[in-house]
XYZ file of N, CA and C in Angstrom:
288
model
N -106.429 32.421 156.642
C -105.059 33.004 156.382
C -104.232 32.039 156.797
N -103.426 31.578 155.905
C -102.659 30.434 156.448
C -101.510 31.687 157.211
N -100.974 30.705 158.682
C -100.070 31.409 159.391
C -98.487 31.259 158.768
N -97.753 32.209 159.094
C -96.437 32.340 158.612
C -95.266 31.906 159.577
N -96.124 31.663 160.967
C -95.605 31.174 161.838
C -94.956 29.453 161.479
N -94.193 28.701 161.758
C -93.947 27.520 161.682
C -92.928 26.854 163.165
N -92.670 25.624 163.378
C -91.581 25.407 164.570
C -90.595 26.297 164.191
N -90.165 26.268 162.983
C -88.827 26.464 162.867
C -88.677 27.928 162.474
N -89.561 28.900 162.757
C -89.387 30.074 162.350
C -89.811 30.921 163.897
N -88.844 32.147 163.903
C -88.820 32.832 164.979
C -89.484 34.263 164.557
N -89.893 35.002 165.638
C -90.413 36.171 165.006
C -89.582 36.816 164.316
N -88.600 36.989 164.987
C -87.005 37.794 164.025
C -87.541 37.628 163.011
N -87.467 36.282 162.335
C -87.479 36.239 161.132
C -88.527 36.130 160.356
N -89.777 36.521 161.181
C -90.745 36.884 160.136
C -90.909 38.673 159.931
N -90.199 39.201 160.992
C -90.240 40.498 161.113
C -89.258 40.981 160.088
N -88.162 40.089 159.846
C -87.351 40.776 158.850
C -87.590 40.193 157.474
N -88.115 39.662 157.304
C -88.874 38.875 156.195
C -90.087 39.400 155.170
N -91.023 39.920 156.322
C -92.288 40.125 155.806
C -92.667 41.358 156.946
N -91.933 42.553 156.687
C -92.207 43.864 157.829
C -93.758 44.137 157.574
N -94.360 43.556 156.288
C -95.442 44.248 156.270
C -96.756 43.987 157.281
N -96.433 42.401 157.441
C -97.248 42.153 158.656
C -97.555 42.982 159.803
N -96.308 43.495 160.221
C -96.056 44.328 161.395
C -96.775 45.468 161.380
N -97.299 46.194 160.142
C -97.783 47.202 159.932
C -99.632 47.007 159.274
N -99.549 45.817 159.167
C -100.846 45.692 158.866
C -102.014 46.340 159.631
N -103.182 46.564 159.113
C -104.581 47.029 159.601
C -105.479 45.972 159.844
N -105.182 44.886 159.418
C -106.376 43.676 159.309
C -106.071 42.956 160.695
N -107.277 42.800 161.341
C -106.937 42.240 162.984
C -106.442 40.906 163.176
N -106.555 40.064 162.087
C -106.060 38.743 162.023
C -104.450 38.762 161.639
N -103.868 40.014 160.900
C -102.511 40.031 160.793
C -101.835 40.822 162.005
N -102.823 41.328 162.750
C -101.990 42.302 163.913
C -102.029 41.340 165.109
N -102.868 40.483 164.880
C -102.678 39.233 165.942
C -101.711 38.324 165.611
N -101.338 37.792 164.260
C -100.320 37.078 163.737
C -99.079 37.645 164.132
N -98.915 38.915 163.934
C -97.781 39.372 164.250
C -97.284 39.688 165.754
N -98.529 39.886 166.700
C -98.176 39.952 168.256
C -97.565 38.262 168.489
N -98.138 37.226 167.770
C -97.887 36.097 167.988
C -96.425 35.706 167.580
N -96.100 36.487 166.498
C -94.198 36.187 166.194
C -93.680 36.834 167.427
N -93.893 38.162 167.746
C -93.266 38.602 168.880
C -92.864 38.040 170.152
N -93.776 37.024 170.455
C -93.792 35.802 171.653
C -92.354 35.424 171.177
N -91.780 34.630 170.118
C -90.610 33.737 169.869
C -89.343 34.586 169.763
N -89.811 36.071 169.324
C -88.447 36.767 169.277
C -87.419 37.070 170.320
N -86.180 36.737 170.030
C -85.788 37.016 171.273
C -85.324 38.587 171.794
N -85.786 39.622 170.833
C -85.633 40.708 171.171
C -86.873 41.496 171.153
N -87.848 40.923 171.512
C -89.082 41.495 171.912
C -89.187 42.527 173.178
N -88.404 42.517 174.235
C -88.427 43.573 174.932
C -87.700 44.421 174.844
N -86.824 44.763 173.764
C -85.901 45.688 173.322
C -87.129 46.392 172.477
N -87.598 45.567 171.522
C -88.350 46.062 170.471
C -89.555 46.963 171.002
N -90.344 46.391 172.255
C -91.432 47.138 173.104
C -90.494 48.284 173.643
N -89.452 48.070 174.406
C -89.001 49.330 174.959
C -88.872 50.463 174.250
N -88.034 50.153 173.203
C -87.792 51.424 172.099
C -89.109 51.809 171.410
N -90.099 51.173 171.435
C -91.264 51.781 170.510
C -92.073 52.629 171.631
N -92.240 52.150 173.271
C -92.362 52.903 174.134
C -91.920 54.353 174.279
N -90.184 54.131 174.419
C -89.484 54.966 174.654
C -89.514 56.653 173.130
N -89.736 55.810 172.318
C -90.129 56.883 170.955
C -91.052 57.353 170.234
N -92.267 56.524 171.137
C -93.676 57.112 170.565
C -93.992 56.599 169.148
N -93.948 55.181 168.890
C -94.219 54.706 167.725
C -95.769 54.696 167.463
N -96.195 55.514 166.683
C -97.849 55.220 166.235
C -97.959 54.454 165.304
N -97.479 53.473 165.007
C -98.020 52.305 164.138
C -97.283 51.134 164.172
N -97.943 50.289 163.806
C -97.132 48.837 163.857
C -97.441 48.337 165.060
N -96.791 46.970 164.929
C -96.691 46.124 166.295
C -95.355 45.837 166.458
N -95.059 46.234 167.590
C -93.539 46.395 168.243
C -93.489 45.462 169.632
N -92.676 44.335 169.516
C -92.345 43.884 170.874
C -93.752 43.386 171.579
N -94.786 42.857 170.602
C -96.122 42.381 171.284
C -97.066 43.410 171.352
N -96.896 44.784 170.927
C -98.149 45.471 171.479
C -98.375 46.381 170.084
N -99.490 46.363 170.033
C -99.882 47.081 168.731
C -100.322 48.536 168.925
N -100.149 49.106 167.874
C -100.259 50.700 167.999
C -101.354 50.948 168.771
N -102.754 50.153 168.660
C -103.918 50.809 169.444
C -103.561 50.553 170.806
N -102.829 49.733 171.261
C -102.679 49.351 172.554
C -101.568 50.518 173.226
N -100.649 50.760 172.529
C -99.557 51.931 172.963
C -100.251 52.980 173.151
N -100.989 53.656 172.193
C -101.740 54.769 172.084
C -102.800 54.953 172.884
N -103.164 53.829 173.769
C -104.420 54.231 174.759
C -103.686 54.165 175.920
N -102.237 53.841 175.947
C -101.885 53.609 177.409
C -101.976 54.884 177.668
N -102.043 55.016 179.479
C -101.928 56.219 180.208
C -100.567 56.679 180.372
N -100.124 57.498 180.447
C -98.684 57.898 180.660
C -98.160 57.106 182.143
N -98.959 56.882 182.996
C -98.393 56.030 184.132
C -97.953 54.370 183.676
N -99.534 53.993 183.020
C -98.729 52.588 182.216
C -97.633 52.659 181.409
N -97.352 53.698 180.813
C -95.869 53.827 179.647
C -95.190 53.499 180.551
N -95.080 54.515 181.630
C -93.848 54.797 182.314
C -93.546 53.344 183.212
N -94.694 53.039 183.561
C -94.580 51.850 184.234
C -93.875 50.287 183.461
N -94.322 50.629 182.375
C -93.836 49.081 181.052
C -92.674 49.311 181.010
N -92.257 50.894 180.987
C -90.921 51.098 180.651
C -89.948 50.986 181.346
N -90.230 51.016 182.900
C -89.309 51.113 184.174
C -89.559 49.302 184.309
N -90.429 48.539 183.829
C -90.160 47.215 183.929
C -89.169 46.302 182.639
N -89.226 47.223 181.620
C -88.629 46.446 180.499
C -87.407 46.906 181.077
N -87.057 48.026 181.381
C -85.465 48.277 181.864
C -85.086 47.566 183.025
N -85.763 47.153 183.868
C -85.313 46.559 184.876
C -84.978 45.006 184.318
N -85.660 44.384 183.392
C -85.556 43.189 182.780
C -84.462 43.242 181.830
N -84.103 44.071 181.321
C -82.875 44.363 180.766
C -81.711 44.451 181.327
N -81.821 44.986 182.544
C -80.443 45.122 183.647
C -80.399 43.728 184.053
N -81.279 42.883 184.709
C -81.431 41.605 185.154
C -80.647 40.753 184.128
N -81.205 40.865 182.766
C -80.781 40.180 182.041
C -78.852 40.366 181.553
N -78.789 41.739 181.846
C -77.172 41.624 181.567
C -76.410 41.337 182.808
N -76.936 41.284 183.857
C -76.424 40.399 185.108
C -76.132 38.852 185.014
N -77.137 38.598 184.038
C -77.176 36.892 183.541
C -78.512 36.450 184.728
N -79.093 36.999 185.021
C -80.151 36.571 185.714
C -81.690 35.931 185.626
N -81.522 36.427 184.345
C -82.536 36.128 183.154
C -82.487 35.016 182.032
N -82.704 34.199 181.664
C -82.325 33.290 180.672
C -83.051 33.407 179.248
């Protein structure tokens, strides 16, 4: 499979132009979707909302559906807390 990512492409661009990649069941496409999330400036917000809303399919913020569904309640709450803290720091200008 040819990668959809280039040095000029961000994860956000791939998400907007090829959303089907983020809902694939093929392991190589799931991995590619996760890689796309790394370069997206909205990865943390996307991940946070997927955890809060209990998204059951797709790659959101670099997390696959399988990973989200196998998280313990403690892991989920810990990750939500970490992401909320990151967002709070970002709003204060502490994170770039």
